[in-house]
Amino acid sequence: MRFTLNAREVELNVAPLARLLDVLREDCGLTGTKEGCGEGECGACTVLVDGEAVCACLVPVAQVEGAEVVTIEGLGDDHPLQRAFMDEVGAQCGICTPGMILTAITLGPRPSLAKIRRGLAGNLCRCTGYEAIYRAIHRAS
Amino acid sequence: MREIRSMLNAVGQSVPRKDGIGKATGQARYADDLRFPGMLHGRTIRSTIPCGRLAAVRLGFDPAGFTVVDHRDIPGRNVVTLIADDQPCLVEREIRHVAEPVLLLAHENREALLGASVALEEEPAEPVFDPERSPTAFKTILIEKGDLAAGFAEADHVVEGTYCTGHQEHVYIEPQAVIAVPEDGGMTVYGSIQCPFYAHRALAVILGDAVARVRVIQTETGGGFGGKEEYPSGIAAHAALLALKSDRPVKLIYDRVEDMLATTKRHPAIVRHRTGLTRDGRLVAMDIEVILDGGAYQTLSAVVLSRGSIHAAGPYRCDNIRIAARAMFTNTPPNGAFRGFGAPQTQFGVEVHMERIAEALGLDPVRLRERNLLRPGDTTATGQRVGQDCAALEVLRTAVRRSGFRRKRKAYAGTGRGIGLAMYWHGSGFTGSGELKLASRATIELTATGVRVLTSSTELGQGTRTMHAQIVADALGVPYEQVEVAMPDTGLVPDSGPTVASRTCMVVGRILQRAAEEIRAKLGDATPAEYFRRHGPLAVTGQYEQPEWIRWDEIDYRGDAYAAYAWGCDVVEVELDRDTWEVRPVRVTVVNEIGKAIHPALARGQVEGGTVQGLGYALLERVVMRNGAMANAQLTNYIIPTTLDTPKLDVVLLEHPYDGGPFGAKGLGELPIDGPAPAVVNAIRQLGIDVRGIPAVPEAIREAACASP
């Protein structure tokens, strides 16, 4: 199994139907991708596959063969969204934050509030009521 | 030399969160992110009937490679110790609810573990599901003030009503998670744990003499809201028993279905009011009955009932009150702590009732409340005289003005829109003499670069580390950046009491403030780092000191129930879709008086988050119980608010400092969840629909609309 992970080529010997989530966390040691529900409802496991936000708990790893996968670790530690999430307290418990930030990346520049709401509808946060997350995304854009 | 610094450099500023960078980069380590050499995965086999006896357990797999634990493997006592020692760690014979833990398995391969089949032979008995028909009360409370009969004799009107609230599931996004690691003859448990010392006490009882030492370390925690207050004690014990038997680290993580099926929820409640009023709307008698569904074991029901009862008359003055409350046994998974802790249920009752009173007497709902709200010097149901910081009237007037309530109320009449409001209050800290009994401690020690704060107060997302560091920084006169905060580790930190009851800022923060002042006096002109270099280590441990004016009678429930109250008013605007019967909140105004916002952005985050949880409680979150088990135990059909379900929030924070809190702060964490549900239902009432229960899902609204005249 070959794919690009955070701008690096990786080759893994894993079961093709293994969940991308488990492969990332256990075989690649990238634990920034979180599991909240295992059924694609909460979005905590969101990663980017060829630029699109997907739930890694629903993706068999075979589906990313040859694709470009980005996890939160791929953003480093100084991405404008990361800074904005810190400045606006967009993260409380933090478990949804990696998925939120990766989904927010797909919203494009200067998203309207309506677009943010639609775009983040698959990412649950139980702490913030989402308001600080909107503020963070506005600040970053 | 110490710089001359003004009094407040960190407090009142939205300084960077101590845990911000780790959370924004994915580097923060939650329990499931940890791995230990030789680690096994654990699994819990659970009962499938709500009531009966366990006759036999049959393993349908080859046990080679498995660790199997049942109640006979418990070296100490088979009980998850809490208020009452009634809940077994593992079922022996009696089954009291569905999903009760019976058997534990561990294996190094997760697939093999999940593939193992176990057959339970269970003999069902007749369960009790209706708390009103239950023969067993876990706890009863009676609060009496004045002369109820005399009050009713004085009344021109009597209004009655019954109000019901359902279960609510916490839905912390990180499910329950612990890892037990046998270490040097002791047992260390890492986990997503709100109260490490609760788990520590429970482990000591269950493990008994089998281990020399128990240590509990909180890992980064993905939300708690009360759901990780008492429940993780049992999970920690399960992992520890597997680790003890296998002599290997064991990770026990619940998946979402197991978490929703087995773990505690908010207590459902039935609240009945019978209220006497004068012609002009003055409350003269309040007779209130509160019934909580406790589930199958006591957990914290007695204290949930206590807080619920004390808040049941709302923030109103009335000379004659009786509150009779009981928490009942049923054959459902035990209900437990959830943000608000009984107060959201009872305040839903009183605030929907106040709206019905306004309607019945033809009074303006704002005027009715203005007339009766507590003012400084008035007494509560327990006879507590509220202080000068009592802001009930101010929060009401601010919310009414800011939301345009009166104008909109007129404009929305007869349309598909409605606007409603609710008043609420929330006592900070443990009830009565609870804080005195806890005798919490907190430590500050010097380091080579500044100071370190040592407490058992956990960071659950609410900002504990940041807020404690701010308080210490300003009390000590050092920069915020020089204050470190240790992770709660029972081997390292003193017991600061549990991280519950909106007490972490007001109570533990105050202990830290005093300890910091003591250190400051010792330092003289030196900075902490200079002092450390010259004199070596220095640590000061502060202990809780109860304000001398507090008097509380635990037997009669009279006196000063809480050291301080925070005050709130919500105004909610809703829109009804007449085709789907869906009610959507479109705008919410929240005015909260909290003493002092130590960190304004964190405080606002608490209010916004609590408000949205409250909106979910009001409109979306329905736990469907079938034969004693949650039938919709997954996020596909237990719905919490998404970005598309949350309205515009307008939050106003007011500050009336409380002398006994750090820099004037009161408790805040729970306050905002008390208001949304009654405000939503009162807004629905303006649409002409008589809803008296939550969740007000479309089916319930349709039913109420068809029944309303």
JSON list of N, CA and C in Angstrom, two decimals, chain B residues 86 96 128-141 167 267-270 272 289-302 304-305 324-336:
[
{"chain": "B", "resi": 86, "resn": "ASP", "atom": "N", "xyz": [-23.20, 0.60, 47.10]},
{"chain": "B", "resi": 86, "resn": "ASP", "atom": "CA", "xyz": [-24.21, -0.35, 46.63]},
{"chain": "B", "resi": 86, "resn": "ASP", "atom": "C", "xyz": [-23.92, -0.93, 45.25]},
{"chain": "B", "resi": 96, "resn": "ARG", "atom": "N", "xyz": [-29.26, -5.67, 38.05]},
{"chain": "B", "resi": 96, "resn": "ARG", "atom": "CA", "xyz": [-30.21, -4.58, 38.29]},
{"chain": "B", "resi": 96, "resn": "ARG", "atom": "C", "xyz": [-30.47, -3.72, 37.06]},
{"chain": "B", "resi": 128, "resn": "VAL", "atom": "N", "xyz": [-38.64, -2.55, 37.40]},
{"chain": "B", "resi": 128, "resn": "VAL", "atom": "CA", "xyz": [-39.38, -1.30, 37.69]},
{"chain": "B", "resi": 128, "resn": "VAL", "atom": "C", "xyz": [-38.79, -0.23, 36.79]},
{"chain": "B", "resi": 129, "resn": "PHE", "atom": "N", "xyz": [-39.62, 0.39, 35.97]},
{"chain": "B", "resi": 129, "resn": "PHE", "atom": "CA", "xyz": [-39.12, 1.47, 35.11]},
{"chain": "B", "resi": 129, "resn": "PHE", "atom": "C", "xyz": [-39.70, 2.83, 35.48]},
{"chain": "B", "resi": 130, "resn": "ASP", "atom": "N", "xyz": [-40.83, 2.83, 36.16]},
{"chain": "B", "resi": 130, "resn": "ASP", "atom": "CA", "xyz": [-41.51, 4.11, 36.45]},
{"chain": "B", "resi": 130, "resn": "ASP", "atom": "C", "xyz": [-41.08, 4.59, 37.84]},
{"chain": "B", "resi": 131, "resn": "PRO", "atom": "N", "xyz": [-40.36, 5.70, 37.91]},
{"chain": "B", "resi": 131, "resn": "PRO", "atom": "CA", "xyz": [-39.88, 6.15, 39.24]},
{"chain": "B", "resi": 131, "resn": "PRO", "atom": "C", "xyz": [-41.02, 6.42, 40.21]},
{"chain": "B", "resi": 132, "resn": "GLU", "atom": "N", "xyz": [-42.19, 6.79, 39.69]},
{"chain": "B", "resi": 132, "resn": "GLU", "atom": "CA", "xyz": [-43.31, 7.07, 40.60]},
{"chain": "B", "resi": 132, "resn": "GLU", "atom": "C", "xyz": [-43.89, 5.79, 41.19]},
{"chain": "B", "resi": 133, "resn": "ARG", "atom": "N", "xyz": [-43.63, 4.66, 40.53]},
{"chain": "B", "resi": 133, "resn": "ARG", "atom": "CA", "xyz": [-44.14, 3.39, 41.06]},
{"chain": "B", "resi": 133, "resn": "ARG", "atom": "C", "xyz": [-43.06, 2.59, 41.77]},
{"chain": "B", "resi": 134, "resn": "SER", "atom": "N", "xyz": [-41.87, 3.15, 41.80]},
{"chain": "B", "resi": 134, "resn": "SER", "atom": "CA", "xyz": [-40.79, 2.42, 42.43]},
{"chain": "B", "resi": 134, "resn": "SER", "atom": "C", "xyz": [-41.00, 2.37, 43.94]},
{"chain": "B", "resi": 135, "resn": "PRO", "atom": "N", "xyz": [-40.78, 1.20, 44.55]},
{"chain": "B", "resi": 135, "resn": "PRO", "atom": "CA", "xyz": [-40.94, 1.10, 46.00]},
{"chain": "B", "resi": 135, "resn": "PRO", "atom": "C", "xyz": [-39.73, 1.63, 46.77]},
{"chain": "B", "resi": 136, "resn": "THR", "atom": "N", "xyz": [-38.66, 1.96, 46.08]},
{"chain": "B", "resi": 136, "resn": "THR", "atom": "CA", "xyz": [-37.41, 2.29, 46.79]},
{"chain": "B", "resi": 136, "resn": "THR", "atom": "C", "xyz": [-36.95, 3.71, 46.50]},
{"chain": "B", "resi": 137, "resn": "ALA", "atom": "N", "xyz": [-36.85, 4.50, 47.56]},
{"chain": "B", "resi": 137, "resn": "ALA", "atom": "CA", "xyz": [-36.28, 5.84, 47.42]},
{"chain": "B", "resi": 137, "resn": "ALA", "atom": "C", "xyz": [-34.83, 5.79, 47.88]},
{"chain": "B", "resi": 138, "resn": "PHE", "atom": "N", "xyz": [-33.92, 6.30, 47.04]},
{"chain": "B", "resi": 138, "resn": "PHE", "atom": "CA", "xyz": [-32.52, 6.39, 47.45]},
{"chain": "B", "resi": 138, "resn": "PHE", "atom": "C", "xyz": [-32.35, 7.50, 48.48]},
{"chain": "B", "resi": 139, "resn": "LYS", "atom": "N", "xyz": [-33.15, 8.57, 48.29]},
{"chain": "B", "resi": 139, "resn": "LYS", "atom": "CA", "xyz": [-32.96, 9.73, 49.17]},
{"chain": "B", "resi": 139, "resn": "LYS", "atom": "C", "xyz": [-34.24, 10.58, 49.12]},
{"chain": "B", "resi": 140, "resn": "THR", "atom": "N", "xyz": [-34.63, 11.12, 50.25]},
{"chain": "B", "resi": 140, "resn": "THR", "atom": "CA", "xyz": [-35.73, 12.09, 50.26]},
{"chain": "B", "resi": 140, "resn": "THR", "atom": "C", "xyz": [-35.23, 13.36, 50.95]},
{"chain": "B", "resi": 141, "resn": "ILE", "atom": "N", "xyz": [-35.76, 14.47, 50.49]},
{"chain": "B", "resi": 141, "resn": "ILE", "atom": "CA", "xyz": [-35.36, 15.76, 51.06]},
{"chain": "B", "resi": 141, "resn": "ILE", "atom": "C", "xyz": [-36.63, 16.58, 51.27]},
{"chain": "B", "resi": 167, "resn": "HIS", "atom": "N", "xyz": [-33.89, 12.01, 30.03]},
{"chain": "B", "resi": 167, "resn": "HIS", "atom": "CA", "xyz": [-32.45, 11.76, 30.17]},
{"chain": "B", "resi": 167, "resn": "HIS", "atom": "C", "xyz": [-31.69, 12.71, 29.26]},
{"chain": "B", "resi": 267, "resn": "HIS", "atom": "N", "xyz": [-30.34, 12.71, 35.16]},
{"chain": "B", "resi": 267, "resn": "HIS", "atom": "CA", "xyz": [-31.55, 12.13, 35.74]},
{"chain": "B", "resi": 267, "resn": "HIS", "atom": "C", "xyz": [-32.81, 12.69, 35.08]},
{"chain": "B", "resi": 268, "resn": "PRO", "atom": "N", "xyz": [-33.69, 11.84, 34.57]},
{"chain": "B", "resi": 268, "resn": "PRO", "atom": "CA", "xyz": [-35.01, 12.34, 34.19]},
{"chain": "B", "resi": 268, "resn": "PRO", "atom": "C", "xyz": [-35.73, 12.84, 35.45]},
{"chain": "B", "resi": 269, "resn": "ALA", "atom": "N", "xyz": [-36.63, 13.80, 35.26]},
{"chain": "B", "resi": 269, "resn": "ALA", "atom": "CA", "xyz": [-37.31, 14.36, 36.43]},
{"chain": "B", "resi": 269, "resn": "ALA", "atom": "C", "xyz": [-38.77, 14.65, 36.14]},
{"chain": "B", "resi": 270, "resn": "ILE", "atom": "N", "xyz": [-39.56, 14.57, 37.20]},
{"chain": "B", "resi": 270, "resn": "ILE", "atom": "CA", "xyz": [-40.94, 15.03, 37.19]},
{"chain": "B", "resi": 270, "resn": "ILE", "atom": "C", "xyz": [-41.02, 16.09, 38.29]},
{"chain": "B", "resi": 272, "resn": "ARG", "atom": "N", "xyz": [-43.63, 18.86, 40.11]},
{"chain": "B", "resi": 272, "resn": "ARG", "atom": "CA", "xyz": [-45.01, 19.35, 40.24]},
{"chain": "B", "resi": 272, "resn": "ARG", "atom": "C", "xyz": [-45.04, 20.62, 41.06]},
{"chain": "B", "resi": 289, "resn": "GLU", "atom": "N", "xyz": [-43.03, 19.47, 44.31]},
{"chain": "B", "resi": 289, "resn": "GLU", "atom": "CA", "xyz": [-42.64, 18.07, 44.45]},
{"chain": "B", "resi": 289, "resn": "GLU", "atom": "C", "xyz": [-41.64, 17.74, 43.34]},
{"chain": "B", "resi": 290, "resn": "VAL", "atom": "N", "xyz": [-40.55, 17.11, 43.71]},
{"chain": "B", "resi": 290, "resn": "VAL", "atom": "CA", "xyz": [-39.50, 16.77, 42.73]},
{"chain": "B", "resi": 290, "resn": "VAL", "atom": "C", "xyz": [-39.27, 15.27, 42.80]},
{"chain": "B", "resi": 291, "resn": "ILE", "atom": "N", "xyz": [-39.32, 14.62, 41.64]},
{"chain": "B", "resi": 291, "resn": "ILE", "atom": "CA", "xyz": [-39.02, 13.18, 41.59]},
{"chain": "B", "resi": 291, "resn": "ILE", "atom": "C", "xyz": [-37.93, 12.96, 40.56]},
{"chain": "B", "resi": 292, "resn": "LEU", "atom": "N", "xyz": [-36.82, 12.41, 40.99]},
{"chain": "B", "resi": 292, "resn": "LEU", "atom": "CA", "xyz": [-35.74, 12.07, 40.06]},
{"chain": "B", "resi": 292, "resn": "LEU", "atom": "C", "xyz": [-35.71, 10.56, 39.87]},
{"chain": "B", "resi": 293, "resn": "ASP", "atom": "N", "xyz": [-35.43, 10.16, 38.63]},
{"chain": "B", "resi": 293, "resn": "ASP", "atom": "CA", "xyz": [-35.22, 8.75, 38.32]},
{"chain": "B", "resi": 293, "resn": "ASP", "atom": "C", "xyz": [-33.74, 8.46, 38.50]},
{"chain": "B", "resi": 294, "resn": "GLY", "atom": "N", "xyz": [-33.42, 7.75, 39.56]},
{"chain": "B", "resi": 294, "resn": "GLY", "atom": "CA", "xyz": [-32.01, 7.53, 39.90]},
{"chain": "B", "resi": 294, "resn": "GLY", "atom": "C", "xyz": [-31.35, 6.41, 39.13]},
{"chain": "B", "resi": 295, "resn": "GLY", "atom": "N", "xyz": [-32.17, 5.51, 38.53]},
{"chain": "B", "resi": 295, "resn": "GLY", "atom": "CA", "xyz": [-31.58, 4.33, 37.92]},
{"chain": "B", "resi": 295, "resn": "GLY", "atom": "C", "xyz": [-31.28, 3.28, 38.98]},
{"chain": "B", "resi": 296, "resn": "ALA", "atom": "N", "xyz": [-30.42, 2.32, 38.65]},
{"chain": "B", "resi": 296, "resn": "ALA", "atom": "CA", "xyz": [-30.32, 1.09, 39.43]},
{"chain": "B", "resi": 296, "resn": "ALA", "atom": "C", "xyz": [-29.39, 1.18, 40.64]},
{"chain": "B", "resi": 297, "resn": "TYR", "atom": "N", "xyz": [-28.50, 2.14, 40.65]},
{"chain": "B", "resi": 297, "resn": "TYR", "atom": "CA", "xyz": [-27.62, 2.30, 41.83]},
{"chain": "B", "resi": 297, "resn": "TYR", "atom": "C", "xyz": [-27.59, 3.77, 42.22]},
{"chain": "B", "resi": 298, "resn": "GLN", "atom": "N", "xyz": [-27.13, 4.02, 43.43]},
{"chain": "B", "resi": 298, "resn": "GLN", "atom": "CA", "xyz": [-27.27, 5.37, 43.98]},
{"chain": "B", "resi": 298, "resn": "GLN", "atom": "C", "xyz": [-26.34, 6.40, 43.34]},
{"chain": "B", "resi": 299, "resn": "THR", "atom": "N", "xyz": [-25.19, 5.96, 42.88]},
{"chain": "B", "resi": 299, "resn": "THR", "atom": "CA", "xyz": [-24.16, 6.89, 42.38]},
{"chain": "B", "resi": 299, "resn": "THR", "atom": "C", "xyz": [-24.21, 8.19, 43.20]},
{"chain": "B", "resi": 300, "resn": "LEU", "atom": "N", "xyz": [-24.51, 9.30, 42.50]},
{"chain": "B", "resi": 300, "resn": "LEU", "atom": "CA", "xyz": [-24.53, 10.60, 43.17]},
{"chain": "B", "resi": 300, "resn": "LEU", "atom": "C", "xyz": [-25.95, 11.14, 43.34]},
{"chain": "B", "resi": 301, "resn": "SER", "atom": "N", "xyz": [-26.95, 10.27, 43.18]},
{"chain": "B", "resi": 301, "resn": "SER", "atom": "CA", "xyz": [-28.34, 10.73, 43.16]},
{"chain": "B", "resi": 301, "resn": "SER", "atom": "C", "xyz": [-28.71, 11.58, 44.37]},
{"chain": "B", "resi": 302, "resn": "ALA", "atom": "N", "xyz": [-28.20, 11.23, 45.53]},
{"chain": "B", "resi": 302, "resn": "ALA", "atom": "CA", "xyz": [-28.58, 11.96, 46.74]},
{"chain": "B", "resi": 302, "resn": "ALA", "atom": "C", "xyz": [-28.16, 13.43, 46.64]},
{"chain": "B", "resi": 304, "resn": "VAL", "atom": "N", "xyz": [-27.37, 15.04, 43.75]},
{"chain": "B", "resi": 304, "resn": "VAL", "atom": "CA", "xyz": [-28.05, 15.65, 42.60]},
{"chain": "B", "resi": 304, "resn": "VAL", "atom": "C", "xyz": [-29.43, 16.13, 43.07]},
{"chain": "B", "resi": 305, "resn": "LEU", "atom": "N", "xyz": [-30.07, 15.29, 43.87]},
{"chain": "B", "resi": 305, "resn": "LEU", "atom": "CA", "xyz": [-31.38, 15.66, 44.40]},
{"chain": "B", "resi": 305, "resn": "LEU", "atom": "C", "xyz": [-31.27, 16.90, 45.30]},
{"chain": "B", "resi": 324, "resn": "ALA", "atom": "N", "xyz": [-40.64, 19.04, 48.45]},
{"chain": "B", "resi": 324, "resn": "ALA", "atom": "CA", "xyz": [-40.51, 17.64, 48.85]},
{"chain": "B", "resi": 324, "resn": "ALA", "atom": "C", "xyz": [-39.92, 16.89, 47.68]},
{"chain": "B", "resi": 325, "resn": "ALA", "atom": "N", "xyz": [-38.76, 16.30, 47.88]},
{"chain": "B", "resi": 325, "resn": "ALA", "atom": "CA", "xyz": [-38.03, 15.72, 46.76]},
{"chain": "B", "resi": 325, "resn": "ALA", "atom": "C", "xyz": [-37.62, 14.29, 47.08]},
{"chain": "B", "resi": 326, "resn": "ARG", "atom": "N", "xyz": [-37.60, 13.47, 46.05]},
{"chain": "B", "resi": 326, "resn": "ARG", "atom": "CA", "xyz": [-37.11, 12.11, 46.24]},
{"chain": "B", "resi": 326, "resn": "ARG", "atom": "C", "xyz": [-36.43, 11.59, 44.98]},
{"chain": "B", "resi": 327, "resn": "ALA", "atom": "N", "xyz": [-35.39, 10.81, 45.18]},
{"chain": "B", "resi": 327, "resn": "ALA", "atom": "CA", "xyz": [-34.69, 10.14, 44.08]},
{"chain": "B", "resi": 327, "resn": "ALA", "atom": "C", "xyz": [-35.00, 8.66, 44.18]},
{"chain": "B", "resi": 328, "resn": "MET", "atom": "N", "xyz": [-35.51, 8.11, 43.06]},
{"chain": "B", "resi": 328, "resn": "MET", "atom": "CA", "xyz": [-36.06, 6.77, 43.11]},
{"chain": "B", "resi": 328, "resn": "MET", "atom": "C", "xyz": [-35.22, 5.74, 42.35]},
{"chain": "B", "resi": 329, "resn": "PHE", "atom": "N", "xyz": [-35.27, 4.52, 42.85]},
{"chain": "B", "resi": 329, "resn": "PHE", "atom": "CA", "xyz": [-34.63, 3.39, 42.17]},
{"chain": "B", "resi": 329, "resn": "PHE", "atom": "C", "xyz": [-35.47, 2.98, 40.96]},
{"chain": "B", "resi": 330, "resn": "THR", "atom": "N", "xyz": [-34.82, 2.71, 39.83]},
{"chain": "B", "resi": 330, "resn": "THR", "atom": "CA", "xyz": [-35.46, 2.01, 38.70]},
{"chain": "B", "resi": 330, "resn": "THR", "atom": "C", "xyz": [-34.44, 1.05, 38.09]},
{"chain": "B", "resi": 331, "resn": "ASN", "atom": "N", "xyz": [-34.93, 0.12, 37.29]},
{"chain": "B", "resi": 331, "resn": "ASN", "atom": "CA", "xyz": [-34.03, -0.86, 36.67]},
{"chain": "B", "resi": 331, "resn": "ASN", "atom": "C", "xyz": [-33.48, -0.35, 35.33]},
{"chain": "B", "resi": 332, "resn": "THR", "atom": "N", "xyz": [-32.86, 0.81, 35.41]},
{"chain": "B", "resi": 332, "resn": "THR", "atom": "CA", "xyz": [-32.19, 1.37, 34.22]},
{"chain": "B", "resi": 332, "resn": "THR", "atom": "C", "xyz": [-30.76, 1.69, 34.62]},
{"chain": "B", "resi": 333, "resn": "PRO", "atom": "N", "xyz": [-29.86, 1.81, 33.64]},
{"chain": "B", "resi": 333, "resn": "PRO", "atom": "CA", "xyz": [-28.48, 2.15, 34.02]},
{"chain": "B", "resi": 333, "resn": "PRO", "atom": "C", "xyz": [-28.48, 3.39, 34.91]},
{"chain": "B", "resi": 334, "resn": "PRO", "atom": "N", "xyz": [-27.62, 3.39, 35.93]},
{"chain": "B", "resi": 334, "resn": "PRO", "atom": "CA", "xyz": [-27.66, 4.48, 36.91]},
{"chain": "B", "resi": 334, "resn": "PRO", "atom": "C", "xyz": [-27.45, 5.84, 36.27]},
{"chain": "B", "resi": 335, "resn": "ASN", "atom": "N", "xyz": [-28.21, 6.81, 36.72]},
{"chain": "B", "resi": 335, "resn": "ASN", "atom": "CA", "xyz": [-28.00, 8.18, 36.28]},
{"chain": "B", "resi": 335, "resn": "ASN", "atom": "C", "xyz": [-27.01, 8.84, 37.23]},
{"chain": "B", "resi": 336, "resn": "GLY", "atom": "N", "xyz": [-26.32, 9.83, 36.73]},
{"chain": "B", "resi": 336, "resn": "GLY", "atom": "CA", "xyz": [-25.25, 10.41, 37.55]},
{"chain": "B", "resi": 336, "resn": "GLY", "atom": "C", "xyz": [-25.05, 11.87, 37.31]}
]
